Coordinates of C-alpha atoms in Angstrom, one line a residue:
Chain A
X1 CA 8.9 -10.1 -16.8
X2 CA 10.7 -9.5 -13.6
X3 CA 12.6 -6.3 -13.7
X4 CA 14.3 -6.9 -9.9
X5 CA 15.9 -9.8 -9.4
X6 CA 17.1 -11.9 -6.7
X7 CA 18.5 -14.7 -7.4
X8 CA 19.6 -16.5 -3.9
X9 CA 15.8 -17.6 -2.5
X10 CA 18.2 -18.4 0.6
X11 CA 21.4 -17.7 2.5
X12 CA 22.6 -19.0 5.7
X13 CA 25.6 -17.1 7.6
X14 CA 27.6 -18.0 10.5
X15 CA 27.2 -15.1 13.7
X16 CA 29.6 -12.2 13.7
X17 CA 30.5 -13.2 9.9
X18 CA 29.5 -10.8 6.8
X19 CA 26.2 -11.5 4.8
X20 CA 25.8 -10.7 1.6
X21 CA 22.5 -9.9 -0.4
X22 CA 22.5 -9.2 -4.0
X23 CA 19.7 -7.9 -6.1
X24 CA 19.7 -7.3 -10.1
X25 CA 17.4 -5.3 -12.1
X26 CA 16.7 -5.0 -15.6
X27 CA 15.8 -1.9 -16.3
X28 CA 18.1 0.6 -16.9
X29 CA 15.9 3.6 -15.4
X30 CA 15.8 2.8 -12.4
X31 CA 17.2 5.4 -10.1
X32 CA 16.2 4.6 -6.7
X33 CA 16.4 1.6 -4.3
X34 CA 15.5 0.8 -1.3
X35 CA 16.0 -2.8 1.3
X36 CA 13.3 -3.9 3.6
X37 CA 13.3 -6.8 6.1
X38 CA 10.7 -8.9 6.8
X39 CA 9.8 -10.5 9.7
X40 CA 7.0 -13.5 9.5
X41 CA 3.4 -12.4 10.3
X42 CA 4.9 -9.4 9.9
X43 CA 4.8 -5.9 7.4
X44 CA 8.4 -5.3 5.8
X45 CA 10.1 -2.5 7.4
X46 CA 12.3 -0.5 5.9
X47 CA 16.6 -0.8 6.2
X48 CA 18.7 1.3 3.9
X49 CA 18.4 3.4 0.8
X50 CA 20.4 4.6 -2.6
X51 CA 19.8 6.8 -5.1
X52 CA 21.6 6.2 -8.4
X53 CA 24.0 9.1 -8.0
X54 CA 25.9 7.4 -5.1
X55 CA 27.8 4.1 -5.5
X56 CA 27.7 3.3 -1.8
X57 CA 25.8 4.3 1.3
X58 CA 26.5 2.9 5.0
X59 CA 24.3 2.4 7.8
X60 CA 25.7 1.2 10.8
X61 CA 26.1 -2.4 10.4
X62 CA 24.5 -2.1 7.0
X63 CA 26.2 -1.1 3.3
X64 CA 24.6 -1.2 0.0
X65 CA 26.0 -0.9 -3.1
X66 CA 25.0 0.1 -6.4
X67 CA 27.4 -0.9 -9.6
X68 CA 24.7 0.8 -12.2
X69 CA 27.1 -0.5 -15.3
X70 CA 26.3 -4.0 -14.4
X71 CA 22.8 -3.0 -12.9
X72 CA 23.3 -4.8 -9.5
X73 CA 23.0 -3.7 -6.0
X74 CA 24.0 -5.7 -3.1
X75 CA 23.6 -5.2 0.7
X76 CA 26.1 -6.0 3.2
X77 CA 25.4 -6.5 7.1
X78 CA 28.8 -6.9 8.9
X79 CA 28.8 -8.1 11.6
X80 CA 26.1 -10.7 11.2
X81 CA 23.5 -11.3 14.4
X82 CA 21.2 -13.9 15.1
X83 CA 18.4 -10.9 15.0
X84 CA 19.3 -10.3 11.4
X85 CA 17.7 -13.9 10.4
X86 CA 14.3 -12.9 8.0
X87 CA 13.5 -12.3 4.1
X88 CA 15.2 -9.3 2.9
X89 CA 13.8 -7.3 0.0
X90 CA 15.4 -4.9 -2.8
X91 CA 13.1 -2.3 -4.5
X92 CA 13.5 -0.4 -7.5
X93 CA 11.8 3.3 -8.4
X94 CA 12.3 5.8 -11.8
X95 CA 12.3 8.6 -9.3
X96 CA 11.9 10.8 -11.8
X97 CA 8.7 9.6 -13.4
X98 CA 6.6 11.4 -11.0
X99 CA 4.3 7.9 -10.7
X100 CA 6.9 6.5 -7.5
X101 CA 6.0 3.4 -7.7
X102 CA 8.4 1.0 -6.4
X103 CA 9.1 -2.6 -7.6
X104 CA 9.9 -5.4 -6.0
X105 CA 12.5 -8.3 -6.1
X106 CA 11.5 -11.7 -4.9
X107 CA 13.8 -12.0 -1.8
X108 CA 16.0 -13.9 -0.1
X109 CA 15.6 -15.5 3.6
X110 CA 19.0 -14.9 5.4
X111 CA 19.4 -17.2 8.1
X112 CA 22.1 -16.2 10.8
X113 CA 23.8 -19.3 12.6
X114 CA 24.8 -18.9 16.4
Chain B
X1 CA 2.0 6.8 16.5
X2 CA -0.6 4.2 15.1
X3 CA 0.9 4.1 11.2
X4 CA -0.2 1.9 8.7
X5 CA -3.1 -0.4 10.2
X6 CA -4.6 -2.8 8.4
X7 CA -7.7 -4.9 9.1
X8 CA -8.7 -7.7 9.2
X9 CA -5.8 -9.4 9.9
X10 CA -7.2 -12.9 8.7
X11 CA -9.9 -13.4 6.5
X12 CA -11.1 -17.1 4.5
X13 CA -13.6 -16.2 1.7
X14 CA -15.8 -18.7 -0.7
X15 CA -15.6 -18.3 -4.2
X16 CA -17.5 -15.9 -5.7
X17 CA -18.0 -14.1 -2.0
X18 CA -16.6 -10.1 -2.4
X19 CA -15.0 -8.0 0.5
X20 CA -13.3 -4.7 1.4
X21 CA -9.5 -4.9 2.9
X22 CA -9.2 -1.4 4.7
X23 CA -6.2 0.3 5.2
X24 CA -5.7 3.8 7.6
X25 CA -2.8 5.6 7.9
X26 CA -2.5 8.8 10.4
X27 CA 0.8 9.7 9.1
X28 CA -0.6 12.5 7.0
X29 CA 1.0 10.6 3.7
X30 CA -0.3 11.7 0.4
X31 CA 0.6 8.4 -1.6
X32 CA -0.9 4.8 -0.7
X33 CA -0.1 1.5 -1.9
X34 CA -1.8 -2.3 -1.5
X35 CA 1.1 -4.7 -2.9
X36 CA 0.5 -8.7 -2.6
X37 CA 2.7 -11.1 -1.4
X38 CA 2.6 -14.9 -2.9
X39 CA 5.3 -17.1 -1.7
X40 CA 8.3 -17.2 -3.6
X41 CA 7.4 -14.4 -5.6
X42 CA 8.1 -11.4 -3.7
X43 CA 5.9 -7.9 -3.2
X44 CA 3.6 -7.4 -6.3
X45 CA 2.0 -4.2 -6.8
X46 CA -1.6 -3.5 -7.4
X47 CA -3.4 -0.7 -7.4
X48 CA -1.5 2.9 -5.5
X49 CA -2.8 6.6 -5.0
X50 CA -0.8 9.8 -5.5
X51 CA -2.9 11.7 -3.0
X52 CA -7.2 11.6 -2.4
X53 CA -9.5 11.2 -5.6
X54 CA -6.4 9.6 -7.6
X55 CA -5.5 5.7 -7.9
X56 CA -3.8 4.6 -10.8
X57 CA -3.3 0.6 -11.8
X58 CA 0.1 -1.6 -10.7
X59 CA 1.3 -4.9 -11.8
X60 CA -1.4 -6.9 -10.7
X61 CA -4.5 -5.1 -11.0
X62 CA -7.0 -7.7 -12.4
X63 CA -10.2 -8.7 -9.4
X64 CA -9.7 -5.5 -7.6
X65 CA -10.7 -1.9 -7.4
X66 CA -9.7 0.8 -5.0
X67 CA -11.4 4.0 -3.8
X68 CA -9.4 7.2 -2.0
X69 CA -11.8 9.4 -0.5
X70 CA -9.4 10.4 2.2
X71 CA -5.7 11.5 2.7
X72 CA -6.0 8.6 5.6
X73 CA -8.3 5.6 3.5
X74 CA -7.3 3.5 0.8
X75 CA -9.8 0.5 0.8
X76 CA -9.1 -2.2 -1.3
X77 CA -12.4 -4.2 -3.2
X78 CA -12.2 -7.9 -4.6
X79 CA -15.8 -8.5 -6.3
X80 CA -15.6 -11.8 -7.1
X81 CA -13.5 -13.7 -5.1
X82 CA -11.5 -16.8 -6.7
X83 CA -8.5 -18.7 -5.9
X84 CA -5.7 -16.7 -7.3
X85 CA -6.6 -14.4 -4.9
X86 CA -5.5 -16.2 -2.0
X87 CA -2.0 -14.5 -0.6
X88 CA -0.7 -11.8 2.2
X89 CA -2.0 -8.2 1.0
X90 CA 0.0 -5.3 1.6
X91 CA -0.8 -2.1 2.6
X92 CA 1.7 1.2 2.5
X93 CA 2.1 4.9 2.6
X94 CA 4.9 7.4 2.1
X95 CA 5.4 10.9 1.4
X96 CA 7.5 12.7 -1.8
X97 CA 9.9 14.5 -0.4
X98 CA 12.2 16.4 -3.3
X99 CA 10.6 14.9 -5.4
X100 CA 11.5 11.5 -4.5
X101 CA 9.9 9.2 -2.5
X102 CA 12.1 7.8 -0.4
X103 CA 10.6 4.9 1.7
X104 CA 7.2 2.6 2.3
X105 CA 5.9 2.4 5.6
X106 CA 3.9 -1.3 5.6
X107 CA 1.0 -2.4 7.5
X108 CA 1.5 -5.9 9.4
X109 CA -0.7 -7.6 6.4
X110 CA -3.8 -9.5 5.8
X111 CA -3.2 -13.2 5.4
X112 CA -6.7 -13.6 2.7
X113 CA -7.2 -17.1 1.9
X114 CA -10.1 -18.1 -1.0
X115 CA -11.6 -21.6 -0.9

């Protein structure tokens, strides 16, 4: 059972334009989330955080949101750069639980068009 | 500042053969991670520590065992190597700040392929 969600395996976005990722999870729980970006041959490094007690947090070029009625997060990179072209990954925590464990969606490859 | 290294970086086993991935991390972390990677279907986790002498099973712990001796170590065993096993291993620390933990610093991975 796959409790984060990603349903676009791939998205391709013009330069300078905004990219959207969106991530869905299934358990209601979940309190904390994180994105990563992955390069190939590469570890995923880490982009932007939420906690469930925010509906928004910005990051320079990068925005997540969480809507934790409709159990969805998306992140938003605005403007878009060729750079930005790799897998992006949404992770889900009970921060609470005291095990922090984090789970992982399957993720989507953005490709940014020059 | 080294981080989360990982070695080997590439590794082709037989069936049946068993190795250790290792994993250091000189960040001082007190939790540890190894997560898989099969394409298509994202990070899965499968074994993580909460600090040294403490691992605890993830998702996908079936074929391996882990060890934490040290705050820096977390070696990762597969016995008896078989063809499910073949993907890009993970390795990642962090540290609970607040109570929460707030991000995963990743190795660069071990591509681990099992003919």
């Amino acid at each position: 059972d796959q409790q984060v969600k990603q349903n676009s395996p791939s998205l391709s976005v013009q330069e300078g334009r905004i990219s959207i990722l969106n991530c869905d999870y299934t358990n209601s729980m979940f309190d904390y989330f994180l994105w990563y970006k992955k390069y190939p041959a590469e570890g995923p490094t880490f982009l932007i955080s939420i906690s469930s007690i925010k509906d928004k947090n910005e990051d320079g070029r990068f925005t997540v949101f969480l809507n934790k009625s409709a159990k969805h997060l998306s992140l938003h990179i605005v403007p878009s750069q060729p750079g930005d072209s790799a897998v992006y990954f949404c992770a889900a925590s009970v921060a609470g639980s005291g095990t922090y464990k984090y789970i992982f969606g399957t993720g989507t490859r953005l490709k940014v068009l020059a | 500042n080294a981080g989360v290294t990982q070695t080997p970086k590439f590794r082709i086993l037989k069936i049946g053969q068993s190795m250790t991935l290792q994993c250091t991390q000189d960040m001082n972390h007190n939790y540890m991670y190894w997560y898989r990677q099969d394409p298509g279907m994202g990070l899965k986790l499968i074994y993580y520590s909460v600090g040294a002498g403490i691992t605890d099973k993830g998702e996908v712990p079936n074929g391996y065992n882990v060890s934490r001796s040290t705050t820096e170590d977390f070696p990762l065993r597969l016995e008896l190597a078989a063809p499910s096993q073949t993907s890009v291993y993970f390795c990642a620390s962090s540290v609970n700040s607040g109570g929460i933990v707030e991000k995963l610093f990743f190795g660069s991975g071990t591509q681990l392929s099992v003919l």
